[in-house]
Coordinates of C-alpha atoms and ligand atoms in Angstrom, one line a residue:
M1 CA 0.1 -0.1 -0.1
A2 CA 1.5 3.0 -1.3
K3 CA 2.1 6.0 1.4
R4 CA -0.9 9.1 1.0
D5 CA 0.2 12.2 0.5
Y6 CA 0.7 14.3 3.7
Y7 CA -1.6 17.3 2.7
E8 CA -4.3 14.6 1.6
I9 CA -4.7 13.2 4.6
L10 CA -5.1 16.3 6.7
G11 CA -7.2 17.3 3.8
V12 CA -5.8 21.1 3.9
S13 CA -5.0 22.1 0.1
K14 CA -0.8 22.8 -0.3
S15 CA -0.3 27.0 0.2
A16 CA -2.4 25.9 4.3
G17 CA -1.2 28.1 6.3
E18 CA -0.1 27.0 9.8
A19 CA -3.5 28.0 11.4
D20 CA -4.9 25.7 8.8
L21 CA -2.9 22.3 9.3
K22 CA -3.6 23.4 14.0
K23 CA -7.3 23.0 12.6
A24 CA -7.2 20.4 10.8
Y25 CA -5.0 18.1 13.1
R26 CA -7.0 18.9 15.7
T27 CA -10.0 18.7 14.5
L28 CA -9.1 14.7 12.7
A29 CA -7.1 14.1 16.2
R30 CA -9.9 14.0 18.4
Q31 CA -12.0 12.1 16.0
Y32 CA -9.2 8.8 15.5
H33 CA -7.5 8.7 18.8
P34 CA -7.2 5.5 20.3
D35 CA -8.8 6.2 23.5
V36 CA -12.1 7.8 21.8
N37 CA -12.1 5.9 19.3
K38 CA -12.6 2.3 19.1
T39 CA -12.7 1.4 15.0
A40 CA -10.1 -0.9 13.5
E41 CA -9.2 2.4 11.4
A42 CA -8.9 4.9 13.6
E43 CA -5.2 4.0 15.4
A44 CA -3.4 3.2 11.8
M45 CA -5.8 7.0 11.2
F46 CA -4.5 8.9 14.4
K47 CA -0.8 7.4 13.4
E48 CA -1.3 8.8 9.8
I49 CA -2.3 12.4 11.0
T50 CA -0.4 13.2 13.6
E51 CA 2.5 11.8 11.0
A52 CA 1.4 14.3 8.5
Y53 CA 1.0 17.4 11.1
E54 CA 4.1 16.2 12.3
V55 CA 6.4 17.0 8.9
L56 CA 3.4 19.8 7.5
S57 CA 3.7 22.0 10.9
D58 CA 7.8 22.4 10.5
P59 CA 9.0 24.5 7.7
Q60 CA 12.0 22.1 7.6
K61 CA 10.3 18.8 6.7
R62 CA 7.8 20.1 4.5
A63 CA 10.3 22.3 2.3
A64 CA 12.3 18.4 2.1
Y65 CA 9.1 17.3 1.9
D66 CA 7.8 19.6 -0.7
Q67 CA 10.3 19.1 -2.5
Y68 CA 10.9 15.1 -2.3
G69 CA 7.5 13.8 -1.1
H70 CA 7.9 11.1 1.4
A71 CA 11.1 9.9 0.4
G72 CA 12.3 13.1 1.9
V73 CA 10.4 13.0 5.9
N74 CA 10.7 9.3 6.2
M75 CA 8.8 9.5 10.0
G76 CA 9.6 5.9 10.9
G77 CA 12.1 7.2 13.9
G78 CA 10.9 11.0 14.6
P79 CA 10.6 12.2 17.6
G80 CA 7.0 11.9 18.5
G81 CA 6.3 9.2 16.0
G82 CA 5.6 6.7 19.1
F83 CA 2.5 5.3 17.7
E84 CA 3.7 1.7 17.2
G85 CA 2.6 0.4 20.7
F86 CA -0.9 0.5 19.6
G87 CA -0.7 -2.2 17.1
G88 CA -0.4 -5.2 19.5
A89 CA -3.6 -4.5 21.3
G90 CA -5.7 -5.0 18.6
G91 CA -7.5 -8.2 19.5
F92 CA -7.1 -11.3 17.7
G93 CA -9.0 -11.6 14.8
F94 CA -9.3 -14.8 13.3
N95 CA -8.6 -13.7 9.1
D96 CA -5.9 -15.0 6.9
I97 CA -5.0 -11.1 6.0
F98 CA -2.0 -8.9 8.8
E99 CA -3.8 -8.0 11.3
A100 CA -1.3 -5.5 13.5
F101 CA 1.8 -4.8 14.0
F102 CA 3.5 -7.3 16.5
G103 CA 4.6 -5.9 19.4
G104 CA 5.4 -2.4 17.0
G105 CA 8.6 -0.4 18.0
M106 CA 10.3 -4.4 18.7
G107 CA 12.1 -3.4 15.8
G108 CA 11.3 0.8 15.7
Q109 CA 13.3 3.6 17.3
G110 CA 15.1 2.1 19.8
G111 CA 15.9 5.8 20.5
R112 CA 17.7 6.4 18.1
R113 CA 20.8 9.1 18.5
G114 CA 23.4 10.5 16.4
P115 CA 24.1 8.8 12.7
A116 CA 21.7 6.5 12.2
G117 CA 23.4 3.0 11.6
P118 CA 21.5 -0.5 10.5
E119 CA 17.8 -0.9 11.4
R120 CA 16.3 -4.0 12.3
G121 CA 12.5 -4.3 10.3
S122 CA 9.0 -4.7 12.5
D123 CA 8.2 -8.1 13.5
L124 CA 5.1 -9.1 12.1
R125 CA 2.0 -11.6 13.1
L126 CA -0.7 -13.8 11.0
D127 CA -3.0 -15.4 12.5
L128 CA -3.8 -19.2 11.0
E129 CA -6.5 -21.3 11.8
V130 CA -6.0 -24.8 12.1
G131 CA -7.9 -28.5 11.4
F132 CA -8.4 -30.3 14.3
R133 CA -6.5 -33.3 13.1
D134 CA -3.4 -30.9 11.3
A135 CA -3.1 -29.8 15.1
I136 CA -2.4 -33.4 16.3
F137 CA -0.5 -34.9 13.2
G138 CA 0.8 -31.6 11.7
S139 CA 1.0 -30.7 8.7
E140 CA 2.6 -28.5 5.8
R141 CA 0.5 -24.7 5.2
E142 CA 0.6 -22.3 2.5
I143 CA 0.1 -18.8 4.0
T144 CA -0.6 -15.7 2.1
I145 CA 1.8 -12.7 3.8
S146 CA 1.9 -8.7 3.0
H147 CA 5.3 -7.7 4.3
L148 CA 7.3 -4.7 3.8
A149 CA 10.8 -6.3 0.7
S150 CA 13.9 -4.2 0.3
C151 CA 13.3 -2.6 -3.2
E152 CA 15.0 -4.7 -6.0
T153 CA 14.6 -1.8 -9.0
C154 CA 16.9 0.5 -6.4
H155 CA 18.8 -2.9 -4.2
G156 CA 17.1 -1.0 -1.5
N157 CA 19.6 2.5 -0.8
G158 CA 16.5 4.6 -2.5
A159 CA 18.7 5.6 -5.2
A160 CA 17.3 5.5 -8.8
P161 CA 19.1 3.3 -11.4
G162 CA 22.1 4.9 -12.3
T163 CA 22.3 7.8 -9.6
E164 CA 24.5 7.9 -6.7
V165 CA 23.3 8.3 -3.6
T166 CA 25.1 12.0 -1.9
S167 CA 26.3 13.3 1.6
C168 CA 23.2 15.1 3.0
S169 CA 22.8 19.2 2.4
T170 CA 20.8 19.5 5.0
C171 CA 23.3 18.3 8.0
R172 CA 26.3 17.9 5.5
G173 CA 26.2 14.2 6.9
M174 CA 26.0 14.5 9.7
G175 CA 22.7 12.3 10.2
Q176 CA 21.5 15.6 12.7
V177 CA 20.4 18.9 13.0
Q178 CA 18.9 21.0 14.8
Q179 CA 15.0 21.9 15.0
T180 CA 11.5 23.5 16.4
Q181 CA 9.7 20.5 16.9
R182 CA 5.5 22.4 17.1
T183 CA 3.0 20.6 18.5
P184 CA 0.0 21.7 19.2
F185 CA 0.4 21.7 22.8
G186 CA 3.6 24.2 22.4
S187 CA 7.2 24.4 20.5
F188 CA 10.6 22.9 21.4
T189 CA 13.7 23.2 19.7
Q190 CA 15.8 19.8 20.4
V191 CA 18.7 18.3 17.9
A192 CA 17.1 15.4 16.1
V193 CA 17.4 13.8 13.2
C194 CA 17.7 15.0 10.1
P195 CA 14.4 14.5 8.2
K196 CA 16.4 14.3 5.1
C197 CA 19.0 12.2 5.3
Q198 CA 17.0 10.3 7.9
G199 CA 21.0 10.0 10.0
E200 CA 22.2 8.3 7.3
G201 CA 24.6 11.3 6.5
K202 CA 23.4 10.0 2.8
V203 CA 20.6 11.3 1.1
A204 CA 19.9 9.6 -3.0
E205 CA 18.6 12.8 -4.5
N206 CA 17.2 11.3 -7.6
P207 CA 14.7 8.7 -5.7
C208 CA 13.5 4.9 -6.9
K209 CA 10.4 5.5 -8.6
D210 CA 9.4 2.3 -7.1
C211 CA 9.8 2.5 -3.9
R212 CA 9.5 6.4 -3.4
G213 CA 13.3 6.7 -2.2
Q214 CA 12.7 4.8 1.2
G215 CA 13.8 1.6 -0.8
R216 CA 12.1 -0.6 0.9
K217 CA 7.9 -1.4 -0.2
K218 CA 5.2 -3.4 0.2
V219 CA 4.7 -6.7 -0.9
T220 CA 2.3 -10.0 -1.0
K221 CA 3.9 -13.2 -1.0
Q222 CA 3.3 -16.9 -0.5
L223 CA 4.6 -18.9 1.9
K224 CA 4.9 -22.7 3.5
V225 CA 4.7 -22.6 6.8
K226 CA 5.1 -26.6 8.9
V227 CA 2.4 -26.5 12.1
P228 CA 4.5 -29.6 14.6
A229 CA 2.0 -32.0 15.3
G230 CA 0.3 -31.2 18.8
V231 CA 0.4 -28.1 18.8
D232 CA -2.6 -25.9 20.4
T233 CA -4.3 -22.0 20.2
G234 CA -2.2 -19.8 20.9
A235 CA 1.5 -20.9 20.2
R236 CA 3.3 -19.3 17.6
L237 CA 5.6 -20.5 15.0
R238 CA 8.6 -18.1 13.9
V239 CA 9.0 -17.6 10.2
S240 CA 13.0 -16.6 10.8
G241 CA 13.2 -13.1 8.6
E242 CA 10.3 -12.7 7.1
G243 CA 9.1 -9.4 9.1
D244 CA 10.0 -6.4 7.2
A245 CA 12.8 -5.7 5.6
G246 CA 15.5 -3.8 6.8
M247 CA 16.2 -0.2 6.9
R248 CA 19.6 0.5 5.8
G249 CA 21.3 -2.5 6.5
G250 CA 20.0 -3.6 9.0
P251 CA 18.7 -7.4 9.3
A252 CA 15.1 -8.0 8.6
G253 CA 12.0 -8.5 11.5
D254 CA 10.7 -12.2 11.5
L255 CA 6.7 -13.5 10.8
Y256 CA 5.5 -14.8 13.5
V257 CA 1.8 -16.7 12.7
V258 CA -0.1 -17.2 16.1
L259 CA -2.2 -21.2 15.5
F260 CA -5.5 -21.4 16.5
V261 CA -7.1 -24.9 16.8
L262 CA -10.2 -25.9 15.8
P263 CA -13.4 -28.3 16.9
D264 CA -13.1 -31.4 15.6
P265 CA -15.6 -31.0 12.6
E266 CA -17.4 -34.1 13.0
H267 CA -17.8 -33.3 16.9
R268 CA -16.1 -36.9 18.2
F269 CA -13.3 -35.7 19.5
E270 CA -12.6 -33.1 22.5
R271 CA -9.2 -32.4 23.1
R272 CA -8.1 -30.6 26.6
D273 CA -3.7 -30.1 26.3
T274 CA -2.6 -33.8 24.9
D275 CA -5.5 -35.8 26.1
L276 CA -7.9 -36.6 23.4
F277 CA -11.6 -37.6 24.6
T278 CA -14.9 -39.0 23.4
E279 CA -17.4 -41.1 24.1
V280 CA -18.7 -44.1 23.2
A281 CA -22.7 -45.8 23.4
I282 CA -22.8 -50.1 24.1
D283 CA -26.1 -51.8 25.0
Y284 CA -27.3 -52.7 28.0
T285 CA -26.8 -56.4 27.5
D286 CA -23.1 -55.5 26.8
A287 CA -22.4 -53.8 29.6
A288 CA -24.1 -56.4 32.4
L289 CA -23.1 -59.3 30.2
G290 CA -19.2 -57.3 28.7
A291 CA -18.5 -57.4 25.6
E292 CA -15.2 -56.3 22.9
I293 CA -16.5 -53.0 21.6
E294 CA -15.2 -50.3 19.2
V295 CA -14.0 -46.8 20.2
P296 CA -12.6 -43.9 17.3
T297 CA -9.4 -43.6 17.8
M298 CA -7.4 -40.6 15.9
E299 CA -6.0 -43.8 13.7
G300 CA -9.8 -45.0 13.3
T301 CA -11.3 -47.7 15.0
T302 CA -9.9 -49.5 17.5
K303 CA -11.6 -52.2 20.1
I304 CA -11.3 -52.4 23.7
T305 CA -12.7 -54.8 26.4
V306 CA -15.4 -53.9 28.5
P307 CA -15.9 -56.0 31.5
A308 CA -19.3 -57.7 32.6
G309 CA -21.4 -54.8 34.5
T310 CA -19.6 -52.3 33.1
Q311 CA -21.7 -48.3 34.2
P312 CA -22.7 -45.9 32.2
G313 CA -20.2 -43.0 32.4
T314 CA -17.1 -45.0 33.4
V315 CA -14.4 -44.0 31.3
F316 CA -11.9 -46.4 30.0
R317 CA -8.0 -44.5 29.1
L318 CA -6.4 -45.7 25.9
K319 CA -3.1 -44.4 27.1
G320 CA -1.0 -43.4 23.7
K321 CA -3.9 -42.6 22.2
G322 CA -4.1 -38.3 22.6
V323 CA -2.0 -36.4 20.7
P324 CA 1.8 -36.6 20.6
H325 CA 3.6 -34.0 22.5
L326 CA 4.5 -31.0 21.6
G327 CA 8.8 -30.8 20.3
D328 CA 8.8 -34.7 21.3
S329 CA 6.1 -36.4 19.3
R330 CA 7.3 -39.6 20.5
R331 CA 5.4 -38.9 23.9
R332 CA 1.5 -39.1 23.1
G333 CA -1.7 -38.2 25.7
D334 CA -3.8 -40.9 26.1
L335 CA -7.6 -40.9 24.6
H336 CA -10.7 -41.3 27.8
V337 CA -13.9 -43.0 26.5
A338 CA -17.1 -42.3 28.1
V339 CA -19.5 -45.4 27.8
K340 CA -22.0 -44.1 27.4
I341 CA -25.3 -46.9 28.2
E342 CA -28.1 -47.5 25.7
V343 CA -31.3 -48.9 27.3
P344 CA -33.6 -50.1 23.7
T345 CA -36.9 -48.5 23.3
Q346 CA -38.3 -50.4 21.3
L347 CA -38.7 -54.1 22.0
S348 CA -39.2 -57.8 20.0
S349 CA -42.2 -60.2 22.0
D350 CA -38.9 -62.3 22.2
E351 CA -36.9 -59.6 24.3
T352 CA -40.2 -58.5 26.5
K353 CA -40.7 -62.6 27.9
L354 CA -36.5 -63.0 28.5
L355 CA -36.1 -59.6 30.4
K356 CA -40.0 -60.3 32.2
S357 CA -38.2 -63.7 33.3
L358 CA -34.7 -61.6 34.6
A359 CA -36.9 -59.0 36.8
S360 CA -38.6 -61.9 38.4
L361 CA -35.6 -63.9 38.7
R362 CA -34.2 -60.6 40.2
L363 CA -36.8 -60.6 42.5
K364 CA -36.7 -64.7 43.2
H365 CA -33.7 -64.5 44.3
G366 CA -33.9 -60.7 46.6
I367 CA -32.3 -59.3 44.2
G368 CA -32.7 -54.9 44.1
L369 CA -35.0 -55.8 47.3
A370 CA -34.4 -53.6 50.8
D371 CA -34.5 -55.5 54.6
D372 CA -37.8 -55.5 55.2
E373 CA -39.0 -56.3 51.8
E374 CA -40.1 -60.4 51.2
P375 CA -39.1 -62.0 48.0
A376 CA -42.4 -62.6 46.1
P377 CA -43.1 -66.2 45.1
A378 CA -43.0 -66.1 41.0
P379 CA -43.9 -70.0 40.2
K380 CA -45.7 -69.1 37.2
A381 CA -42.4 -66.4 36.1
N382 CA -40.1 -70.1 35.9
G383 CA -42.9 -71.0 33.7
K384 CA -42.9 -67.9 31.2
K385 CA -38.8 -68.4 31.8
D386 CA -38.9 -72.4 30.5
K387 CA -41.4 -71.0 27.4
A388 CA -39.3 -68.9 26.2
T389 CA -36.4 -70.4 26.9
D390 CA -37.1 -72.6 24.0
K391 CA -39.0 -70.9 21.9
A392 CA -34.9 -69.1 22.2
K393 CA -33.2 -72.4 21.8
K394 CA -35.4 -73.2 18.9
K395 CA -34.1 -70.1 17.3
E396 CA -30.4 -69.8 18.4
E397 CA -28.9 -70.3 14.7
D398 CA -30.0 -67.9 13.2
E399 CA -30.8 -65.1 15.7
G400 CA -27.4 -65.3 17.8
S401 CA -25.1 -63.4 20.6
F402 CA -28.0 -61.5 22.5
L403 CA -29.7 -64.8 22.7
N404 CA -27.8 -67.0 23.8
V405 CA -25.4 -64.4 26.2
L406 CA -28.1 -63.2 27.5
R407 CA -29.9 -67.4 28.7
N408 CA -26.1 -67.8 29.8
A409 CA -26.1 -64.8 32.0
L410 CA -29.7 -66.1 33.6
G411 CA -28.1 -69.2 33.5
S412 CA -25.1 -68.2 35.8
R413 CA -27.1 -66.4 38.0
D414 CA -29.5 -69.7 38.1
K415 CA -26.0 -71.3 40.1
G416 CA -25.9 -68.4 42.4
Ligands
LIG501 ZN1 13.8 0.9 -4.6
LIG502 ZN1 20.6 14.5 5.9

């Protein structure tokens, strides 16, 4: 994104006087001050307005700007340019686009005094959503980033091809000037970084057109990032050197990719750190008699044995079937399987008969009775049971396990 014209930002003409500038600045500052205006654009706008006013209210800077445009007055490290710090407060958004500068001035002003040396580029941040499975097993993602890259046309020195970078005439190569800073709160004089060469002592008299003499320009690029196995929401991946390009030969900043892990799209698993939780429904007969049941894992289904008398809510732990530890994927958390017991809502006549005889059998043996109750006599129930068992025997070959195991269970209860 090209830098906007300072006059345009303040909405004043090129011939605007000091009073007009001050008035325009005050109006806009009141409108966009981050303490007052909480919209996403306000912060950037306020920074822009302040920067524009700082330059245009200073005759020396204004002259340099009029002559050279933004190249004449790089405000990055200028006095009062400390609004970078607002960047980090923007909160999390879920876009794959750049959200905010990461901590702002990290590579920024750094108390610059005297001739400016190399300056590290800003660190940047990108928010990235990661699928549930990808976060567990890792993946490679292609991301689109936008950062300031060193200008290829001028190789970062800001001078148009074929022209030289010469000693700065404003500061005579010293990198510093005495200047009067005018703000709405008063004027003061100080030794400041030369606005024309930004303290470098050298300047491109013929600025590069591609980057307006900045030496850097905004580019959008694709990058591949490796999302390691076991990452969780809030994890930050540092992509070295993919922040903004440095200035005056300084190193580039870093890109921080902040991850947000999405829930399981099939709602089968829930994750807490390195443990996974799931629920399986089993038949009441399986719970009573014990059975081998199928349970889902992240690697497909597996079989576990539930013992006879398994209660609703019993949790079975499958060691090592959870999430790999970040940085040590040989270690994994566990999968916790909670058992939900399904009681049928409809029964066949055979099932009804069997359950009734089971119920009377339990009565006969006093199961579930309070101490002061007497077991009911149940000769009829016994007869019923025998008939049901005979029927079951006839059907045994094709009916299979249900009646079979239930009958065996009834038999074993008889003995007990
Ligand atoms: Zn350039
Ligand atoms: Zn200078």
